[in-house]
Coordinates of C-alpha atoms in Angstrom, one line a residue:
X1 CA -59.7 -62.5 45.0
X2 CA -59.9 -58.8 44.1
X3 CA -62.3 -56.7 46.1
X4 CA -65.1 -55.0 44.2
X5 CA -65.6 -51.3 44.7
X6 CA -68.9 -50.2 43.2
X7 CA -68.4 -46.6 44.3
X8 CA -65.3 -46.3 42.1
X9 CA -67.2 -47.7 39.1
X10 CA -70.2 -45.4 39.7
X11 CA -67.8 -42.4 40.1
X12 CA -66.0 -43.3 36.8
X13 CA -69.3 -43.6 34.9
X14 CA -70.6 -40.3 36.4
X15 CA -67.3 -38.6 35.5
X16 CA -67.4 -40.0 32.0
X17 CA -71.0 -38.8 31.4
X18 CA -70.2 -35.4 32.7
X19 CA -67.2 -35.1 30.4
X20 CA -69.2 -36.2 27.4
X21 CA -72.0 -33.8 28.3
X22 CA -69.5 -30.9 28.6
X23 CA -67.8 -31.8 25.3
X24 CA -71.1 -31.9 23.5
X25 CA -72.1 -28.4 24.5
X26 CA -68.8 -26.7 24.2
X27 CA -67.9 -28.2 20.8
X28 CA -71.3 -27.9 19.2
X29 CA -71.3 -24.1 19.6
X30 CA -68.4 -23.7 17.3
X31 CA -69.5 -22.9 13.8
X32 CA -67.6 -23.7 10.6
X33 CA -66.0 -20.7 9.1
X34 CA -66.5 -20.7 5.4
X35 CA -64.9 -18.0 3.4
X36 CA -66.0 -17.8 -0.3
X37 CA -63.2 -18.1 -2.8
X38 CA -62.1 -14.9 -4.6
X39 CA -63.1 -14.9 -8.3
X40 CA -60.3 -15.8 -10.7
X41 CA -58.3 -13.0 -12.2
X42 CA -55.9 -12.9 -15.2
X43 CA -52.4 -13.9 -14.2
X44 CA -50.8 -12.1 -17.2
X45 CA -51.2 -8.5 -18.1
X46 CA -53.9 -7.4 -20.6
X47 CA -51.1 -6.1 -22.9
X48 CA -49.4 -9.5 -23.0
X49 CA -49.5 -11.7 -26.1
X50 CA -50.2 -14.7 -23.8
X51 CA -53.6 -16.3 -24.1
X52 CA -54.5 -16.6 -20.4
X53 CA -57.3 -19.1 -19.8
X54 CA -57.6 -18.3 -16.1
X55 CA -61.2 -19.5 -15.8
X56 CA -60.2 -23.0 -16.7
X57 CA -61.4 -23.1 -20.3
X58 CA -59.7 -26.4 -21.1
X59 CA -62.0 -27.1 -24.1
X60 CA -60.8 -23.9 -25.7
X61 CA -57.2 -24.8 -24.9
X62 CA -57.7 -28.1 -26.7
X63 CA -59.1 -26.2 -29.7
X64 CA -56.1 -23.9 -29.8
X65 CA -53.7 -26.9 -29.4
X66 CA -55.4 -28.8 -32.2
X67 CA -55.4 -25.8 -34.6
X68 CA -51.8 -24.6 -34.0
X69 CA -48.5 -26.1 -35.1
X70 CA -46.7 -25.0 -31.9
X71 CA -48.3 -24.4 -28.5
X72 CA -46.8 -23.8 -25.1
X73 CA -49.1 -24.7 -22.3
X74 CA -48.1 -23.1 -19.0
X75 CA -50.1 -24.4 -16.0
X76 CA -49.7 -22.1 -13.1
X77 CA -51.0 -21.3 -9.6
X78 CA -51.3 -17.6 -9.0
X79 CA -50.1 -18.0 -5.4
X80 CA -47.1 -20.1 -6.3
X81 CA -43.7 -18.4 -6.1
X82 CA -42.3 -20.4 -9.0
X83 CA -45.2 -19.5 -11.2
X84 CA -44.9 -15.8 -10.3
X85 CA -41.1 -16.0 -11.1
X86 CA -41.8 -17.7 -14.5
X87 CA -44.5 -15.2 -15.5
X88 CA -42.0 -12.6 -16.8
X89 CA -40.1 -15.2 -18.8
X90 CA -43.2 -16.6 -20.4
X91 CA -44.4 -13.1 -21.4
X92 CA -41.0 -12.2 -22.8
X93 CA -40.8 -15.4 -24.9
X94 CA -44.4 -14.8 -26.1
X95 CA -43.5 -11.2 -27.1
X96 CA -40.5 -12.3 -29.0
X97 CA -42.2 -15.2 -30.8
X98 CA -45.7 -13.8 -31.4
X99 CA -44.9 -12.3 -34.8
X100 CA -42.9 -15.3 -36.1
X101 CA -44.2 -18.1 -38.2
X102 CA -42.5 -21.3 -37.3
X103 CA -42.1 -23.7 -40.2
X104 CA -41.5 -27.3 -39.6
X105 CA -38.2 -28.7 -40.9
X106 CA -38.6 -31.9 -42.9
X107 CA -35.3 -33.6 -43.8
X108 CA -34.9 -34.5 -47.4
X109 CA -35.3 -38.1 -48.3
X110 CA -32.4 -38.0 -50.8

């Protein structure tokens, strides 16, 4: 039979309690660091013909989509490298097409 050693058991329990006690007081002093988000800013320049709904106005985007024949929706993240790279192309396309009326083509039924 195995010999029982109560002093080892008591030592292990005391060590465990001391460890839990130390962890409680060292970890509870750390406070969460909360940094408020920066307010949204326009991604496109103010001179751009792009309608920039940078405050998340999806209801207005749906209104524009419903009332227009052709709409290009460009969802972007201002911190994303691909979005930043595409910004100039989107502005250029909007500048070129802003004064054009696009008429739908209906093939004749003849």
